[in-house]
Short mmCIF file of C-alpha atoms and ligand atoms in Angstrom, two decimals:
data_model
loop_
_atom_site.label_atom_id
_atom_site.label_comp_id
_atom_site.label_asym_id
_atom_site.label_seq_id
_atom_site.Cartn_x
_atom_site.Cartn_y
_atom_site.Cartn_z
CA UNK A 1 -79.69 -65.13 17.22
CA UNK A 2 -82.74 -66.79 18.33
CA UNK A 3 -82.86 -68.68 21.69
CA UNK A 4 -83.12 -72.35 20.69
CA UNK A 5 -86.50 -73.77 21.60
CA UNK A 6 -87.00 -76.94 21.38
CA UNK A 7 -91.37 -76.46 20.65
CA UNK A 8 -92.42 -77.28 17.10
CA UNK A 9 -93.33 -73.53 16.20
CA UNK A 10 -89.23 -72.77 17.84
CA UNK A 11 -88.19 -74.99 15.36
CA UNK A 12 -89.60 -73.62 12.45
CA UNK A 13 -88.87 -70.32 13.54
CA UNK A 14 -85.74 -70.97 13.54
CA UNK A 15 -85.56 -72.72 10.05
CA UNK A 16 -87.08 -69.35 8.67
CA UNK A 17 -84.69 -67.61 10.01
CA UNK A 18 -81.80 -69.17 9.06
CA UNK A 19 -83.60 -69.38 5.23
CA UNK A 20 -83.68 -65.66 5.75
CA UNK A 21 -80.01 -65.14 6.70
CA UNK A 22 -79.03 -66.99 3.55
CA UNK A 23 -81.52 -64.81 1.59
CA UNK A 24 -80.06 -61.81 3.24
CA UNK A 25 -76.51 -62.97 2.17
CA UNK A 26 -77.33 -63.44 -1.42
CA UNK A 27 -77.13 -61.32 -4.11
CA UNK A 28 -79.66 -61.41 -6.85
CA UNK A 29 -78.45 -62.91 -9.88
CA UNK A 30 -77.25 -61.19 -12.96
CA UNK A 31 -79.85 -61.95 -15.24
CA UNK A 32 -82.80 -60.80 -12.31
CA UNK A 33 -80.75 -57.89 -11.71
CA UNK A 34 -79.89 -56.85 -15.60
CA UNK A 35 -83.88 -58.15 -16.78
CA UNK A 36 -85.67 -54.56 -16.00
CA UNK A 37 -82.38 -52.83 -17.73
CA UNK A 38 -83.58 -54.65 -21.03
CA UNK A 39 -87.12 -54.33 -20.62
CA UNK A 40 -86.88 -50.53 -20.21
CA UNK A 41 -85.13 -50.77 -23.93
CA UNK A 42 -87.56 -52.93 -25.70
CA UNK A 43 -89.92 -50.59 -23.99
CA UNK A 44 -88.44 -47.62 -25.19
CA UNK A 45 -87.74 -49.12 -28.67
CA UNK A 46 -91.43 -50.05 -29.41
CA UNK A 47 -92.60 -46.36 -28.29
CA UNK A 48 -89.74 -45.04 -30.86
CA UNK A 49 -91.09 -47.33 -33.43
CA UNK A 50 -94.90 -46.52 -32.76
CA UNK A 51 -94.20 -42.92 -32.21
CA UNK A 52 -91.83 -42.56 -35.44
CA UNK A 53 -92.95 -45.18 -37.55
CA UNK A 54 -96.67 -45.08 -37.47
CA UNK A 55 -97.91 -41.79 -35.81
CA UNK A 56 -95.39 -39.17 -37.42
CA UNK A 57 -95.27 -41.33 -40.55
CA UNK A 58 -98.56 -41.06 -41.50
CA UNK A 59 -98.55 -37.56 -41.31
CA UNK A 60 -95.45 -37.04 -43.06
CA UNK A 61 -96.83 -39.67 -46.07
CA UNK A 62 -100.18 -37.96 -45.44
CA UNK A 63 -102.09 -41.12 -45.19
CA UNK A 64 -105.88 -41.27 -45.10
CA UNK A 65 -105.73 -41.58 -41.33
CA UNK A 66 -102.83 -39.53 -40.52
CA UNK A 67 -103.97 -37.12 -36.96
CA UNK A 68 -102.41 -33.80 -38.40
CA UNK A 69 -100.25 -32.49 -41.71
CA UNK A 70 -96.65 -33.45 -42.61
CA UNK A 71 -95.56 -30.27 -41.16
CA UNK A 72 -97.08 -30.84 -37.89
CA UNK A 73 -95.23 -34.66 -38.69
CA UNK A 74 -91.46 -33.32 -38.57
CA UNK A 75 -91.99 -31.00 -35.65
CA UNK A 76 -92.92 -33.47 -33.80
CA UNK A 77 -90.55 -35.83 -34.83
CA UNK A 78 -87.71 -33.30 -34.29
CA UNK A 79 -88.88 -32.84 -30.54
CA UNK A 80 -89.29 -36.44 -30.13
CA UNK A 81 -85.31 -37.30 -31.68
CA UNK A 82 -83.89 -34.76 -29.43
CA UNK A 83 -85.99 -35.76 -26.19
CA UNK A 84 -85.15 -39.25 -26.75
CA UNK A 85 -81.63 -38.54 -27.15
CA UNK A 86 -80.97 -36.98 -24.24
CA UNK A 87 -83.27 -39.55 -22.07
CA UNK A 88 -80.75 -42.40 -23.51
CA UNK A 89 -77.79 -40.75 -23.28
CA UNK A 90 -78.32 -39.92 -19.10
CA UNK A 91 -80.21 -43.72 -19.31
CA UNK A 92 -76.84 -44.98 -20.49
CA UNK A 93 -74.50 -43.02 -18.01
CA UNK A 94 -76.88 -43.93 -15.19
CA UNK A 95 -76.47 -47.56 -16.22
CA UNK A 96 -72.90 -48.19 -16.95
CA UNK A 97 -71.02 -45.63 -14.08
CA UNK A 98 -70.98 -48.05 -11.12
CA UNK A 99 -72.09 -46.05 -8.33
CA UNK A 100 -69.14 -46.93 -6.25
CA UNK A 101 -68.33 -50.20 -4.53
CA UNK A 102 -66.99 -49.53 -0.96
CA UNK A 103 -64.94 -52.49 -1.18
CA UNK A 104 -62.70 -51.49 -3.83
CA UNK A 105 -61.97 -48.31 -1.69
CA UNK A 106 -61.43 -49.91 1.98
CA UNK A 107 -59.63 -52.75 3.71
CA UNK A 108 -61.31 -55.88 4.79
CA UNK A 109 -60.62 -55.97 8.66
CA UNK A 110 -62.33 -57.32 11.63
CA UNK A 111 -65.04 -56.02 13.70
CA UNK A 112 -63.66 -53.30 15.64
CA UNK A 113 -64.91 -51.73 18.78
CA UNK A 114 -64.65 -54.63 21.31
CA UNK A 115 -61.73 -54.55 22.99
CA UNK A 116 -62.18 -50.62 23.53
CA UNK A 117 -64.19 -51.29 26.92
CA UNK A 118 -65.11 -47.44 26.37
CA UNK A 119 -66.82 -47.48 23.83
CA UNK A 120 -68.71 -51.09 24.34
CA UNK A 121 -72.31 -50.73 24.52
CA UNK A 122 -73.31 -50.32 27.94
CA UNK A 123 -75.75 -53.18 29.28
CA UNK A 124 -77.60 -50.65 31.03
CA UNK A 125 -77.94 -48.28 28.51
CA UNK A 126 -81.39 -47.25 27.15
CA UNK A 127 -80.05 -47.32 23.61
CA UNK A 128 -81.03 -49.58 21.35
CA UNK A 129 -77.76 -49.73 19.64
CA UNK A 130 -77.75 -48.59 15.97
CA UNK A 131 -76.83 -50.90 13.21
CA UNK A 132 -75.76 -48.13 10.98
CA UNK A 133 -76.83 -45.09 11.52
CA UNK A 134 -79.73 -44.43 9.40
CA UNK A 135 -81.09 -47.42 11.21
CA UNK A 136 -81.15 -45.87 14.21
CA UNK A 137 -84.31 -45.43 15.68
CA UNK A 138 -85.69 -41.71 15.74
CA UNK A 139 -87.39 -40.75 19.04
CA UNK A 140 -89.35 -38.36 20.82
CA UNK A 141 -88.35 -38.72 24.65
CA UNK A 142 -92.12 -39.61 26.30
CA UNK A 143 -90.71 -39.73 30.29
CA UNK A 144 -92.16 -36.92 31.36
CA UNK A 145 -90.29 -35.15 34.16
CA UNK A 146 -92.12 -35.68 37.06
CA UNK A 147 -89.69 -33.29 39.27
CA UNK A 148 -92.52 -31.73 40.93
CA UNK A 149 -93.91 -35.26 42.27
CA UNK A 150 -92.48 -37.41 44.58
CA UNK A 151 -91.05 -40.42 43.88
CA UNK A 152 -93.98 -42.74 45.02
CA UNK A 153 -96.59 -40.85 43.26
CA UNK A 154 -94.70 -40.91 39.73
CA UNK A 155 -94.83 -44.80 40.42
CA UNK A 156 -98.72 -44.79 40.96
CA UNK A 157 -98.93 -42.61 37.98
CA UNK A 158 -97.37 -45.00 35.65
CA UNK A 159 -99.39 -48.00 36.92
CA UNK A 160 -102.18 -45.65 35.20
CA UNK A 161 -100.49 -43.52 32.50
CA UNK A 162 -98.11 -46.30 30.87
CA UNK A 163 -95.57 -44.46 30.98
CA UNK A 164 -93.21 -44.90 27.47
CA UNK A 165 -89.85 -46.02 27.38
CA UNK A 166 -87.59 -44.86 24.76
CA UNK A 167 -84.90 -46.52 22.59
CA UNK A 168 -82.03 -44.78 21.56
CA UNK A 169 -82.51 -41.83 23.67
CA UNK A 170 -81.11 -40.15 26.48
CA UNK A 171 -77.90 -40.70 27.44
CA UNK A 172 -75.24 -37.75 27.14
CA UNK A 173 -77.89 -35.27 27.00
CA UNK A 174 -79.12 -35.04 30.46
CA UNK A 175 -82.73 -36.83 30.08
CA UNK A 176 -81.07 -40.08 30.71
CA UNK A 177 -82.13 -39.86 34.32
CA UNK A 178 -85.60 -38.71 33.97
CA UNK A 179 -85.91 -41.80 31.30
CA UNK A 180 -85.04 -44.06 33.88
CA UNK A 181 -86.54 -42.68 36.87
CA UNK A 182 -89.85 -43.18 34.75
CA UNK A 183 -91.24 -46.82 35.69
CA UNK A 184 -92.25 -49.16 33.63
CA UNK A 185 -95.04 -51.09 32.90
CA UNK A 186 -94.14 -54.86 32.76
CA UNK A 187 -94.73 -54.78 28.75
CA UNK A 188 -92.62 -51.56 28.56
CA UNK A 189 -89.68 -54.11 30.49
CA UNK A 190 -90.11 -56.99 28.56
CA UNK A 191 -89.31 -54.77 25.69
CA UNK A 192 -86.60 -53.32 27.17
CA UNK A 193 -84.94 -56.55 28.21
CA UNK A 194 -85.63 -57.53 24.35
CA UNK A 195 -83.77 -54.27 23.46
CA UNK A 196 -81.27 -54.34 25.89
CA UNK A 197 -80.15 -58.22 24.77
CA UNK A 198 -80.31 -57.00 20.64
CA UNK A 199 -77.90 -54.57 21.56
CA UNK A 200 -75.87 -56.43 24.12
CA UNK A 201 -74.87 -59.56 22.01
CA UNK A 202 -71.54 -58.48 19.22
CA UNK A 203 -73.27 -61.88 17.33
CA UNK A 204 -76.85 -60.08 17.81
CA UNK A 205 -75.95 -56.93 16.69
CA UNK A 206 -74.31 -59.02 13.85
CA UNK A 207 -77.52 -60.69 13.09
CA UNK A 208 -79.27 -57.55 13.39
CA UNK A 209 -77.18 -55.98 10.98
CA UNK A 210 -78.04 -58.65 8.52
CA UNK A 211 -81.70 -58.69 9.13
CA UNK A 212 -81.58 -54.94 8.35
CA UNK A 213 -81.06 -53.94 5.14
CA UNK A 214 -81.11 -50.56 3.67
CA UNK A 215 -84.24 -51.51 0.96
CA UNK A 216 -86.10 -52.59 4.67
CA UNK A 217 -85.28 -50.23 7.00
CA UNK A 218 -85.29 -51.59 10.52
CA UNK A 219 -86.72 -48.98 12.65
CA UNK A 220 -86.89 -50.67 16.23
CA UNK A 221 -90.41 -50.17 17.49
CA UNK A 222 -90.45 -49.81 21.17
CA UNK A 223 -91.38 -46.62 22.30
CA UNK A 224 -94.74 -47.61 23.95
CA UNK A 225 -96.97 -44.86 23.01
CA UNK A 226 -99.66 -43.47 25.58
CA UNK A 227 -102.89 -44.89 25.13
CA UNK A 228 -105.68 -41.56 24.70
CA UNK A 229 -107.83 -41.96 27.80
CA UNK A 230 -104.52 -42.41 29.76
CA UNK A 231 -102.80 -39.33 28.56
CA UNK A 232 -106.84 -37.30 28.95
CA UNK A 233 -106.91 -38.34 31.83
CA UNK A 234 -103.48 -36.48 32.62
CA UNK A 235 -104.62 -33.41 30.96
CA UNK A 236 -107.72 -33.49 32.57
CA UNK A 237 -105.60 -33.66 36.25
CA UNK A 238 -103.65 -30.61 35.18
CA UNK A 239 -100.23 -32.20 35.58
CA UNK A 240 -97.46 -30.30 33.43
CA UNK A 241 -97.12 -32.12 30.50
CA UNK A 242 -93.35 -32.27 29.95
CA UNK A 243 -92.65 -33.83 26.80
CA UNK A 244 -89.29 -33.80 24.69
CA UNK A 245 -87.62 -34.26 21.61
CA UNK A 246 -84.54 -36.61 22.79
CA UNK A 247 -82.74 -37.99 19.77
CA UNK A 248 -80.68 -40.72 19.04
CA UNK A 249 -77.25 -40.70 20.64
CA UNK A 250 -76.08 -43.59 19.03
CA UNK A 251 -71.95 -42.10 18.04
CA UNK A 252 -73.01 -43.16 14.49
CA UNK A 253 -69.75 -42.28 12.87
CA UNK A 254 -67.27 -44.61 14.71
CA UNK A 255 -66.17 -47.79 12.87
CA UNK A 256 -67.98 -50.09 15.26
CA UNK A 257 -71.16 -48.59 14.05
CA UNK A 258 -70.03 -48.41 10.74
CA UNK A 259 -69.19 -52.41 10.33
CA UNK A 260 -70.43 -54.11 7.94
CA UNK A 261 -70.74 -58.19 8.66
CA UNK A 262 -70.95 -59.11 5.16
CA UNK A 263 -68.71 -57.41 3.50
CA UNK A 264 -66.23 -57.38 6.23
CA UNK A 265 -65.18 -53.73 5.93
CA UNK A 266 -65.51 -50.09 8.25
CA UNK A 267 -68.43 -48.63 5.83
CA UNK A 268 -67.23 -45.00 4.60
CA UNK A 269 -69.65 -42.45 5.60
CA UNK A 270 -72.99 -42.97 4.16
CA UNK A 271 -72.13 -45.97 2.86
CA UNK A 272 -74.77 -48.94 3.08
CA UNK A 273 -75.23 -52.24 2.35
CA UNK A 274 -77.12 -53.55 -0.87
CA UNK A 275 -79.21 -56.89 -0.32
CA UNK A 276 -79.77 -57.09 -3.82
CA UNK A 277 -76.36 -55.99 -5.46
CA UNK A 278 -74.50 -58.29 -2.20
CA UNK A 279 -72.30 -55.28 -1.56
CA UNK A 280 -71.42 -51.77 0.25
CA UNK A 281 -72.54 -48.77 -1.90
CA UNK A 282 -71.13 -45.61 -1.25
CA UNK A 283 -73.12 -42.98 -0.14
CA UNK A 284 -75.98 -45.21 -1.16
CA UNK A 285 -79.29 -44.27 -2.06
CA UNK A 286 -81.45 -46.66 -3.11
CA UNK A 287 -81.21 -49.65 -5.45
CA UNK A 288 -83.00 -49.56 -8.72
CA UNK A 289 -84.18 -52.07 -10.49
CA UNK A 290 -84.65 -49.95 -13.57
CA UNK A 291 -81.32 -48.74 -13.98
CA UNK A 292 -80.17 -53.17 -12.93
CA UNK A 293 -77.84 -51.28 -10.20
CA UNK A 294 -78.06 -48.86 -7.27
CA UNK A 295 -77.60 -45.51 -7.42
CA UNK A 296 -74.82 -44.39 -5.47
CA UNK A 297 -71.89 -41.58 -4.94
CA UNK A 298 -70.81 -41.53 -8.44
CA UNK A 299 -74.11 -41.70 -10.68
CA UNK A 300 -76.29 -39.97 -8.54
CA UNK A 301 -76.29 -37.34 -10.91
CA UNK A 302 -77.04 -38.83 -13.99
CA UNK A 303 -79.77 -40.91 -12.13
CA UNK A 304 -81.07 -37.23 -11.73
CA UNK A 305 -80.95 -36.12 -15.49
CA UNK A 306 -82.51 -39.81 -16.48
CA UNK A 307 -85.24 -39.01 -14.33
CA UNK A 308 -85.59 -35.23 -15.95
CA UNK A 309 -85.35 -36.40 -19.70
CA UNK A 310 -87.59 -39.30 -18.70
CA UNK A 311 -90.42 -37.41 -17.28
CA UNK A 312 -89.78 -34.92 -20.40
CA UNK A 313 -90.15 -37.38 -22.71
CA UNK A 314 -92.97 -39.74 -21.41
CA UNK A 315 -95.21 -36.25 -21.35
CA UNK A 316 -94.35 -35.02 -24.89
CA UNK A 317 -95.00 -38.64 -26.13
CA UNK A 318 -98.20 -38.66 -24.21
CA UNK A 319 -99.53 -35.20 -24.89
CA UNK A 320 -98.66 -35.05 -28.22
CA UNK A 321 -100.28 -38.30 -29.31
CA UNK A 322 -103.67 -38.17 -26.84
CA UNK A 323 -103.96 -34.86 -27.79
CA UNK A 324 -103.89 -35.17 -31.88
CA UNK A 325 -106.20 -38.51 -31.22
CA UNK A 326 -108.99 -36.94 -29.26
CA UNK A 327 -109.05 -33.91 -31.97
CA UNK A 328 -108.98 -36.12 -34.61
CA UNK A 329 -112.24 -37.82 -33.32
CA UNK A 330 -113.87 -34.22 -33.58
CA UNK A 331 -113.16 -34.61 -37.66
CA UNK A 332 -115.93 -36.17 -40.01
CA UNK A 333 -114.79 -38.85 -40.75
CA UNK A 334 -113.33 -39.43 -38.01
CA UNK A 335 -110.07 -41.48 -38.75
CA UNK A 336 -109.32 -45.01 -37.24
CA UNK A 337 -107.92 -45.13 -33.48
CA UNK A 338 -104.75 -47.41 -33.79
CA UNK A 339 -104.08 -49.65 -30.89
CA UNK A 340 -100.85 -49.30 -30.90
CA UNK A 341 -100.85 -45.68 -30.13
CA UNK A 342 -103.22 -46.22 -27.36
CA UNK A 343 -101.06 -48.58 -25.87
CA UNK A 344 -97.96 -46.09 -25.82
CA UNK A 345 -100.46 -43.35 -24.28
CA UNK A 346 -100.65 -45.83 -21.67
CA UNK A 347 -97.32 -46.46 -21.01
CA UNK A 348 -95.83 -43.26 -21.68
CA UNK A 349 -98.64 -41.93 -19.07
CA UNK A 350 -97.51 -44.53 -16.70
CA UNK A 351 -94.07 -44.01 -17.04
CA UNK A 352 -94.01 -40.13 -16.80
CA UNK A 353 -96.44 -40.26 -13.64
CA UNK A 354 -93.57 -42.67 -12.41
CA UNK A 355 -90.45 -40.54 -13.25
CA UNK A 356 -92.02 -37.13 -12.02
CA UNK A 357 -92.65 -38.34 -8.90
CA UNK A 358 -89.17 -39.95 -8.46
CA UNK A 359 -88.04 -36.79 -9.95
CA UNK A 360 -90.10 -34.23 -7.40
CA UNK A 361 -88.77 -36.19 -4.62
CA UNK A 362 -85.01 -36.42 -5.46
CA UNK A 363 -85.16 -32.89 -5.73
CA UNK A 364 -86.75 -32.43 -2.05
CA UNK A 365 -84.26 -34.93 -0.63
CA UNK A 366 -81.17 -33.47 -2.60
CA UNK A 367 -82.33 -29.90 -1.31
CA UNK A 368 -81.53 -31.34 2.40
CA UNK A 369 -78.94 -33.74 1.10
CA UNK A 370 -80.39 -36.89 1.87
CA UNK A 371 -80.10 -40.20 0.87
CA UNK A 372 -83.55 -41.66 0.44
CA UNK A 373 -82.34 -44.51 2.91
CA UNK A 374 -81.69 -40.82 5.28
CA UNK A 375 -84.50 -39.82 4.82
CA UNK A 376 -86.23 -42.46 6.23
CA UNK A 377 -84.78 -42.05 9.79
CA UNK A 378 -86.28 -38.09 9.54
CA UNK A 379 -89.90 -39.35 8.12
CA UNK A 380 -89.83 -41.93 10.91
CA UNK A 381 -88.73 -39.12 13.77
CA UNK A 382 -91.42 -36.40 11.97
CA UNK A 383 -94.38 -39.62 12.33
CA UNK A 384 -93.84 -40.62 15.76
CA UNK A 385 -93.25 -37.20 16.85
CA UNK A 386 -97.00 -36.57 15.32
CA UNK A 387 -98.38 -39.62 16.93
CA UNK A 388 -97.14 -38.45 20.13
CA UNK A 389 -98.59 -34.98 19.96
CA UNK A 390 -101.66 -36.12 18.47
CA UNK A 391 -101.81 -38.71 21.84
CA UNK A 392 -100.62 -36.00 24.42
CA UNK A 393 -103.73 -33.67 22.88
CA UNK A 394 -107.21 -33.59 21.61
CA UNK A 395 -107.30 -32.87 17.80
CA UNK A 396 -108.42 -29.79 18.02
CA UNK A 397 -105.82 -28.30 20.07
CA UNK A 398 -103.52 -27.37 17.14
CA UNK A 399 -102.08 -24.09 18.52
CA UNK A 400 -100.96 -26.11 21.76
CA UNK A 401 -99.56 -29.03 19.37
CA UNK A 402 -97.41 -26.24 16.95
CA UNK A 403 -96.11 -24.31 20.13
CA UNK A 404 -94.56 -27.76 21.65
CA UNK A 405 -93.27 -28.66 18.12
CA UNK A 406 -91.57 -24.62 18.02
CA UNK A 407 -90.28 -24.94 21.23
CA UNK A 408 -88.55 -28.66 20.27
CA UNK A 409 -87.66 -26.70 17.15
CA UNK A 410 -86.19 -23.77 19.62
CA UNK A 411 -84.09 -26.31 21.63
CA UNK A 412 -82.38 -28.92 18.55
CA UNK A 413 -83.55 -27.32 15.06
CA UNK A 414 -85.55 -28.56 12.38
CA UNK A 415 -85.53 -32.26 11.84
CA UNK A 416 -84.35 -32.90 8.16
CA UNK A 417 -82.44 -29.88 8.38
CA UNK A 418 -80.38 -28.73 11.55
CA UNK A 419 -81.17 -32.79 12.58
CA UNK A 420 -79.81 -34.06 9.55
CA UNK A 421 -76.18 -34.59 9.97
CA UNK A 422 -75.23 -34.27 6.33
CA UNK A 423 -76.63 -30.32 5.88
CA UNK A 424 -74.47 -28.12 4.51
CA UNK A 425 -76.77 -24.72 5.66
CA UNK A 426 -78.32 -24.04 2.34
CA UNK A 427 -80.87 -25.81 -0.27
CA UNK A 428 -78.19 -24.20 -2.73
CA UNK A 429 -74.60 -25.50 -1.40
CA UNK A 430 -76.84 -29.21 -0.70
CA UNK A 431 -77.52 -29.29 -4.56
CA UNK A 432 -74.46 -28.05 -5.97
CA UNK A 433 -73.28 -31.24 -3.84
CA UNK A 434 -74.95 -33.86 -6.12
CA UNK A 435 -75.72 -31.87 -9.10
CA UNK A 436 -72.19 -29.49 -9.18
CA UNK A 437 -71.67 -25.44 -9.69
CA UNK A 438 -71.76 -25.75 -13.61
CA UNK A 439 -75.54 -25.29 -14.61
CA UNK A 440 -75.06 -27.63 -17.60
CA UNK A 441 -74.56 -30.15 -14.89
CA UNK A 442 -77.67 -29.85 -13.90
CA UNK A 443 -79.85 -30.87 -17.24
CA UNK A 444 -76.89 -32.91 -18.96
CA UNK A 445 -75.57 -36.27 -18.37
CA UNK A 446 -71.87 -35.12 -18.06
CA UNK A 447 -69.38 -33.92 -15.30
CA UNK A 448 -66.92 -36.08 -12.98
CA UNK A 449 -67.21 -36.88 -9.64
CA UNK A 450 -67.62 -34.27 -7.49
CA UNK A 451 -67.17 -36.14 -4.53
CA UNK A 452 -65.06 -39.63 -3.50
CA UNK A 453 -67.79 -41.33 -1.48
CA UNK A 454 -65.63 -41.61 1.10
CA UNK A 455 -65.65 -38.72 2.87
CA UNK A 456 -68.03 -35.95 3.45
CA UNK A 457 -68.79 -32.27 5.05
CA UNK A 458 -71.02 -33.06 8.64
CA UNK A 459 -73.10 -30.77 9.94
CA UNK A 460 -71.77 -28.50 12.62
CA UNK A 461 -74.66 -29.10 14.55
CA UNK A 462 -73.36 -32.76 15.34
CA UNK A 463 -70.73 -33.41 17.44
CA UNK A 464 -67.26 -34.79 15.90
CA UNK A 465 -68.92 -38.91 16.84
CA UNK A 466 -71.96 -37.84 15.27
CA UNK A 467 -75.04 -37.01 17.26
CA UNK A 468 -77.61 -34.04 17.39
CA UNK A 469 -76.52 -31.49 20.24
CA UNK A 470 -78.94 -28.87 21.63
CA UNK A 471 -79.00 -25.59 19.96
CA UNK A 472 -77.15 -24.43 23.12
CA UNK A 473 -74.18 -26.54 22.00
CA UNK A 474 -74.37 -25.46 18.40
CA UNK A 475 -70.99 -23.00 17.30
CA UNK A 476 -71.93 -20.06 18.78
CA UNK A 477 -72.45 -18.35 15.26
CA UNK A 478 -75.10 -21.17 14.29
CA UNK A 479 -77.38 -20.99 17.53
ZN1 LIG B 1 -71.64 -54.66 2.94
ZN1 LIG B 2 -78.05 -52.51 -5.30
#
């Protein structure tokens, strides 16, 4: 919650905000949500009727400016039944299996955590404390470990170096210390003390909560990166450069971190928070406006085979008619271009360049199993662990840059992979996951749940509260 200010621009402020909060609070409403559901129909229908009706019709009534023969007519309109077929039939699973509403599953209940002093936040702590845990912010531990310096020197240093603070880092795994012997510029402080309030406050952390929905990913941004002739000038002085990976060690998978303030409920496991459905999805993974719902634990799947059958059929639809008009321009006479055609080339080019990339990256993220709101905590980690190398050394020092990456590598594992909490050791067991063993799964729209969105299989890797250990601590068969 914003300090009151009494200034013009704190009043406004705080009008916006509290506009937001009610924004934040609302769900979209039924028509705005259900609108794209039947435009993607009336889209479909007038490519049917343009692609059936007018394109293989000529050809079958082999009309003067039909693009091929009647044979070529019922091949194509074969291909083009079936394909639209199966795109409706996965379009209509995808659209009416709800992808599972984490209040129908769990109790309403307060907001735990509080009176377990334990477990409260510590004021002191450097973590920023995670709203949910693919909010938390991924880091790359900056304090360099100036062991081999005495104490007054490290503090000259960092009146020239800037030396970075992290969120969410440190404590538990032994790099806590160095983090906080490191001083601190006074805008690295003021962001701490920002920090440090955020994730003091229960009402704050409420707020924040609210503020950070799953479609906007709040990644806190205060790891103060080193500035290039700072961290040259380092390299140039032939200090050890002691960098390290230092992950989040926010316990992501106890209830207090798992709250959610709107809907008043402990959040299964990979459960988040739609803004624009107003409620917990479990196991969410994004919200799409296409399908007028998110797609969740239990259509996942069929969110999967839409996207196959949809890429399938946009490309037939666009090959098949671009191609027959551009040959039939090579005839004499050449026959008329119809608009109508041209304007499902267009959308059938759009739409397939849409689907195939959804498609391509489902499949990456499903091969790790990842949520796409996951995946955003690994991107973010992979990013500012590149900024940080590409800061600490010239850009032509690759070799240097891959060998500190291998040796953060050697120490946790791969981030996305080993880092991701929800691995299950193979691209194959991650897959059968979502998709199931049955290979029919995989290309048709059938199959019941394979999971109950309420509980799942954490990585090994991850201690039983939820945060990355060192390889060291791995099961010994793992490391
Ligand atoms: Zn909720
Ligand atoms: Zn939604």
């Amino acid at each position: 919650m914003p300090q009151p200010d009494q200034t013009c621009c704190g009043v406004i402020e705080e009008a916006q905000y509290r506009a937001h909060r009610r924004r934040a609070n609302k769900p979209q409403p039924w028509i705005a949500l259900k609108f794209t559901v039947a435009l993607t129909i009336a889209l479909t229908g007038y490519s049917t009727y343009v692609y059936a009706g007018r394109f293989c019709k000529d050809m079958l009534m082999k009309n003067s400016n039909a693009q091929g023969g009647p044979a070529t007519g019922v091949a194509f309109l074969v291909v083009f039944c079936v394909l639209l077929f199966l795109m409706s039939w996965s379009y209509v699973m995808v659209v009416t299996t709800s992808p599972g509403h984490a209040r129908d599953y769990t109790q309403t209940t307060t907001r735990p955590g509080y009176e377990r002093q334990n477990d409260r936040p510590s004021l002191n702590s450097n973590d920023i404390r995670g709203t949910s845990y693919e909010l938390t912010t991924p880091t790359v531990d900056l304090s360099r470990h100036l062991t081999h310096e005495p104490e007054t020197q490290s503090r000259s240093d960092s009146q020239k170096h800037h030396l970075q603070l992290l969120p969410a880092s440190g404590s538990g795994n032994g790099d806590r210390a160095a983090s906080q012997a490191s001083p601190i510029d006074s805008s690295v402080a003021k962001t701490e003390r920002n920090s440090q309030a955020t994730s003091a406050d229960p009402e704050e952390a409420h707020v924040t909560d609210v503020l950070a929905a799953p479609e906007a990913p709040h990644v806190p941004d205060t790891a103060i990166l080193p500035t290039h002739a700072n961290t040259r000038e380092s390299s140039k002085n032939n200090s050890p450069l002691m960098i390290s990976r230092s992950p989040p060690s926010t316990p992501v998978l106890l209830p207090e971190y798992r709250y959610c303030s709107r809907c008043k409920i402990i959040k299964p496991p990979r459960a988040h928070h739609c803004r624009a459905c107003g409620t917990c999805i479990l196991k969410y993974d994004h919200h799409c406006p296409w399908i007028g719902q998110c797609v969740g634990a239990f259509n996942h799947k069929f969110f999967v085979n839409f996207l196959q059958w949809g890429t399938v059929f946009c490309f037939w639809t666009l090959a098949t008619l671009l191609g027959l008009n551009v040959k039939s321009q090579t005839r004499s006479p050449a026959p008329d271009l119809d608009p109508q055609q041209i304007v499902v080339i267009a959308l059938s080019g759009l739409f397939g360049l849409f689907c195939i990339l959804m498609f391509i990256t489902q499949l990456h993220l499903i091969r790790l199993n990842q949520t796409t709101v996951e995946s955003i905590g690994s991107r973010s980690m992979r990013d500012r662990e590149q900024e940080v190398l590409s800061n600490e050394y010239r850009w032509y020092e690759i070799g240097a840059k891959r060998r500190t990456q291998k040796q953060w590598d050697n120490e946790w594992g791969e981030i996305g992979r080993e880092g991701n909490l929800w691995w299950l050791g193979s691209g194959r067991a991650n897959w059968e996951a979502v998709m199931g063993k049955n290979m029919w799964w995989w290309f048709l729209p059938i199959g019941h749940r394979l999971d109950d969105g309420m509980s799942y299989q954490t990585n090994p890797r991850f201690d039983d509260q939820g945060r990355w250990r060192r390889r060291k601590e791995w099961p010994s068969e793992l490391r």
